[in-house]
Coordinates of N, CA and C in Angstrom, one line a residue:
M525 N 42.2 87.6 10.2 CA 41.7 88.0 11.3 C 40.3 87.1 11.9
A526 N 39.3 86.4 10.2 CA 37.9 86.0 10.5 C 38.6 84.3 10.8
R527 N 39.8 84.3 10.5 CA 40.2 82.7 10.6 C 40.3 82.6 12.3
Q528 N 41.2 83.8 12.4 CA 40.8 84.2 14.6 C 39.8 84.0 14.7
W529 N 39.0 84.7 14.9 CA 37.6 84.3 15.4 C 36.9 83.3 15.0
A530 N 37.0 82.3 14.0 CA 36.2 81.1 13.4 C 36.6 79.9 14.3
L531 N 38.3 80.4 14.6 CA 38.7 79.3 15.1 C 38.6 79.1 16.9
L532 N 38.7 80.9 17.1 CA 37.9 81.0 18.4 C 36.3 80.5 18.7
L533 N 36.1 80.5 17.8 CA 34.5 79.8 17.4 C 34.6 78.9 18.0
A534 N 34.9 77.9 17.6 CA 34.5 76.9 17.7 C 35.5 76.1 18.2
C535 N 36.9 76.7 19.1 CA 36.7 76.5 20.2 C 35.8 76.8 21.5
L536 N 35.6 77.3 21.9 CA 34.2 77.7 22.3 C 33.1 77.0 22.9
L537 N 32.0 76.1 20.9 CA 31.2 75.1 20.5 C 32.0 73.8 21.0
L538 N 33.7 73.3 20.7 CA 34.0 72.5 20.5 C 34.0 72.2 22.2
S539 N 34.6 73.3 23.9 CA 33.9 73.4 24.8 C 33.0 72.9 25.2
G540 N 31.9 74.0 25.1 CA 30.4 73.9 25.5 C 30.5 72.1 25.7
F541 N 30.1 71.8 23.8 CA 30.0 69.8 23.5 C 30.7 69.6 24.7
L542 N 31.8 69.2 25.2 CA 32.9 68.2 25.4 C 32.4 68.7 27.1
L543 N 31.9 69.7 27.6 CA 31.5 69.9 28.6 C 29.8 69.4 29.2
S544 N 29.1 69.9 28.3 CA 28.6 69.0 28.8 C 27.7 68.0 28.5
E545 N 28.5 66.6 28.8 CA 28.3 65.3 28.7 C 28.7 65.6 29.8
A546 N 28.4 63.6 30.5 CA 28.8 63.8 32.3 C 29.8 62.7 32.1
A547 N 30.9 63.1 33.0 CA 32.3 61.6 33.3 C 31.9 61.6 34.6
K548 N 32.8 60.1 34.8 CA 32.9 59.4 35.8 C 34.1 60.4 36.3
I549 N 33.3 60.9 38.2 CA 34.6 61.2 38.9 C 33.9 60.0 40.4
L550 N 35.8 60.6 40.7 CA 35.8 59.0 42.0 C 35.8 60.3 43.2
T551 N 35.7 60.2 44.4 CA 35.7 61.5 45.2 C 36.2 60.4 46.6
V552 N 37.2 60.8 47.0 CA 38.0 59.8 48.1 C 37.7 60.2 49.5
S553 N 37.6 60.5 50.6 CA 37.0 60.4 51.5 C 38.3 60.0 52.3
S554 N 39.6 60.1 53.1 CA 40.7 59.8 53.7 C 40.3 59.2 55.3
L555 N 39.6 60.7 55.4 CA 39.1 61.4 56.5 C 37.9 61.2 56.8
G556 N 37.2 60.7 58.9 CA 36.3 60.9 58.6 C 35.7 63.0 58.9
G557 N 34.7 63.3 59.8 CA 33.9 63.9 60.5 C 33.8 65.0 59.4
S558 N 34.1 66.3 59.1 CA 34.0 67.6 58.2 C 34.6 67.5 56.6
H559 N 35.8 66.7 57.1 CA 35.8 66.0 55.1 C 35.1 65.6 54.5
Y560 N 34.2 64.2 55.4 CA 33.3 63.4 54.6 C 31.7 64.6 54.4
L561 N 31.5 64.7 55.3 CA 30.1 65.4 55.3 C 30.8 66.5 54.0
L562 N 31.7 67.0 53.8 CA 31.7 68.2 52.5 C 32.2 67.2 51.5
L563 N 32.4 66.4 51.3 CA 33.2 65.4 49.7 C 31.9 64.6 49.2
D564 N 30.2 64.6 50.9 CA 29.6 64.3 50.9 C 28.5 65.2 49.7
Q565 N 28.1 66.4 50.9 CA 28.2 67.3 50.0 C 27.9 67.7 48.4
V566 N 29.3 67.7 48.0 CA 30.4 68.0 46.5 C 29.7 66.5 46.1
S567 N 29.2 65.0 46.5 CA 29.1 64.0 45.0 C 28.1 63.8 44.4
Q568 N 27.5 64.4 46.2 CA 25.7 64.8 46.3 C 25.1 65.7 44.4
I569 N 25.8 67.3 44.9 CA 25.8 68.2 44.2 C 25.9 67.3 42.2
L570 N 27.1 67.0 42.2 CA 27.4 67.0 41.3 C 27.3 65.4 40.5
Q571 N 26.2 64.7 41.2 CA 25.2 63.2 41.1 C 24.2 63.8 40.5
D572 N 23.4 64.9 41.2 CA 22.6 64.9 40.6 C 22.1 66.0 39.3
H573 N 24.0 66.3 39.3 CA 23.6 67.1 37.6 C 24.2 66.7 36.2
G574 N 24.1 65.1 37.2 CA 24.5 64.1 35.4 C 25.9 63.6 36.1
H575 N 26.7 63.7 36.5 CA 27.5 63.1 36.7 C 28.1 61.6 37.0
D576 N 28.8 61.0 38.0 CA 28.8 58.8 37.9 C 29.5 59.6 38.6
V577 N 28.8 59.3 40.2 CA 30.4 59.9 41.0 C 30.5 58.8 42.0
T578 N 31.1 57.9 42.4 CA 31.7 57.0 43.1 C 32.5 58.0 44.3
M579 N 32.3 57.1 45.0 CA 32.9 57.6 46.5 C 33.6 57.0 47.2
L580 N 34.8 57.0 47.0 CA 35.6 55.7 48.0 C 36.0 56.8 49.5
L581 N 34.8 55.7 50.5 CA 35.0 55.7 51.7 C 35.8 54.9 52.7
N582 N 36.7 55.5 53.5 CA 37.6 55.0 54.9 C 37.1 54.4 55.6
E583 N 36.8 53.0 55.8 CA 36.1 53.0 57.6 C 36.8 52.7 58.3
A584 N 38.2 53.2 58.4 CA 39.1 53.5 59.5 C 37.4 54.9 60.2
F585 N 37.3 55.7 60.0 CA 36.1 56.1 59.9 C 34.8 56.4 59.9
L586 N 35.0 55.5 60.5 CA 33.1 55.3 59.8 C 32.3 57.0 60.7
I587 N 31.0 56.9 59.8 CA 31.0 57.9 60.3 C 28.8 57.5 61.1
Q588 N 28.6 58.3 62.2 CA 27.1 57.4 62.6 C 26.3 58.2 61.9
G589 N 25.5 57.8 62.0 CA 24.4 57.9 60.8 C 24.4 58.6 59.9
R590 N 25.3 57.2 58.6 CA 25.2 57.9 57.8 C 24.1 57.9 56.8
K591 N 24.2 58.7 56.1 CA 22.7 58.8 54.8 C 22.7 58.0 53.5
E592 N 21.6 57.5 53.4 CA 21.4 56.7 52.4 C 21.7 58.1 51.0
T593 N 22.9 57.5 49.6 CA 23.2 58.1 48.7 C 22.6 57.8 47.6
S594 N 22.5 59.1 47.2 CA 22.4 58.8 45.4 C 23.4 58.2 44.4
Y595 N 24.9 58.4 45.1 CA 26.5 57.8 44.6 C 26.2 56.7 44.7
K596 N 27.5 55.9 44.6 CA 27.9 54.6 44.6 C 28.9 55.1 45.8
V597 N 29.2 54.2 46.3 CA 30.6 54.1 48.0 C 30.6 53.1 47.7
I598 N 32.2 53.0 48.2 CA 32.9 52.0 48.3 C 34.3 51.6 49.3
S599 N 33.5 50.9 49.9 CA 34.3 51.4 51.5 C 35.7 50.6 51.5
W600 N 36.8 50.8 52.0 CA 38.2 50.7 52.4 C 38.7 50.6 53.3
L601 N 40.2 49.5 53.5 CA 40.5 50.1 55.3 C 41.6 49.6 54.6
P602 N 42.3 50.4 54.9 CA 43.5 50.7 55.1 C 44.6 49.5 55.9
S603 N 45.7 49.7 55.6 CA 46.6 48.5 56.5 C 46.9 48.8 57.8
E604 N 46.5 47.9 58.6 CA 47.0 48.1 60.0 C 48.8 49.5 60.5
D605 N 49.3 48.8 59.2 CA 50.9 50.0 59.3 C 50.4 51.4 58.9
R606 N 49.6 51.5 58.3 CA 49.4 53.0 57.7 C 48.6 53.5 58.3
R607 N 47.0 52.2 59.7 CA 46.3 53.2 60.3 C 47.3 53.5 61.5
K608 N 48.9 52.6 62.7 CA 49.3 53.3 63.1 C 50.3 54.3 62.7
K609 N 50.7 54.5 61.4 CA 50.7 55.7 61.3 C 50.2 57.0 61.9
H610 N 49.1 57.0 60.9 CA 48.3 57.8 61.0 C 47.5 57.7 62.5
K611 N 47.6 57.3 63.9 CA 47.2 57.8 64.9 C 48.3 58.3 65.7
H612 N 49.8 57.5 65.0 CA 51.0 58.4 65.3 C 51.1 59.9 65.4
F613 N 50.7 60.6 64.3 CA 50.9 62.3 63.2 C 50.4 62.6 63.8
I614 N 47.9 62.2 64.6 CA 47.9 63.2 65.1 C 47.9 63.4 66.4
Y615 N 48.1 62.3 66.8 CA 49.0 62.1 68.3 C 50.0 63.3 68.2
F616 N 50.7 62.5 67.5 CA 51.8 64.5 67.9 C 51.5 65.5 68.0
G617 N 50.8 65.5 66.3 CA 50.1 67.2 66.2 C 49.7 67.8 66.9
K618 N 49.0 67.3 68.1 CA 48.0 67.2 69.2 C 48.8 67.6 70.2
K619 N 50.3 67.0 70.8 CA 51.2 67.2 71.5 C 51.6 68.8 71.2
L620 N 51.9 69.1 69.7 CA 52.0 69.6 69.1 C 51.4 71.0 69.4
C621 N 50.6 70.6 69.0 CA 49.2 72.6 69.5 C 49.2 72.9 70.9
I622 N 49.3 71.9 71.6 CA 49.2 71.7 72.9 C 49.7 73.0 73.5
A623 N 51.1 72.1 73.2 CA 52.8 72.4 73.3 C 52.7 74.2 72.6
E624 N 51.7 74.7 71.9 CA 52.1 76.4 71.1 C 50.9 76.5 71.6
K625 N 50.6 76.3 71.9 CA 49.3 77.3 72.7 C 50.0 77.1 74.6
H626 N 49.8 76.8 75.0 CA 51.3 76.6 76.7 C 52.2 77.7 76.7
L627 N 52.7 77.7 75.2 CA 54.1 78.7 75.0 C 53.8 80.2 75.1
T628 N 52.3 80.4 74.2 CA 52.1 81.7 74.6 C 50.7 81.9 75.4
T629 N 51.1 80.8 76.7 CA 49.9 82.0 77.4 C 51.1 82.2 78.7
L630 N 52.4 82.3 78.3 CA 53.4 82.4 79.6 C 53.7 83.5 79.8

């Protein structure tokens, strides 16, 4: 029984030691708007707590009035084909929402 307690105590102390070190964290903002704002807040909080945070920011969804950050930001731009697929997906989703709204009002 004492051995189990010693093992449990060692695991707790070891996990506390490992978690107390800063981590390198990558956040990916592949969508704009509220998704970016949420990831910006999360990245800022993690950076404030001593972690090394880098955000990949999709240039296709540039944010107007983006403020300076304390974490590193790397901008990237998807291929033209990928952007076309995304636009088609969004267009199809809007059509589906409009059709569903129309059906519920009948």
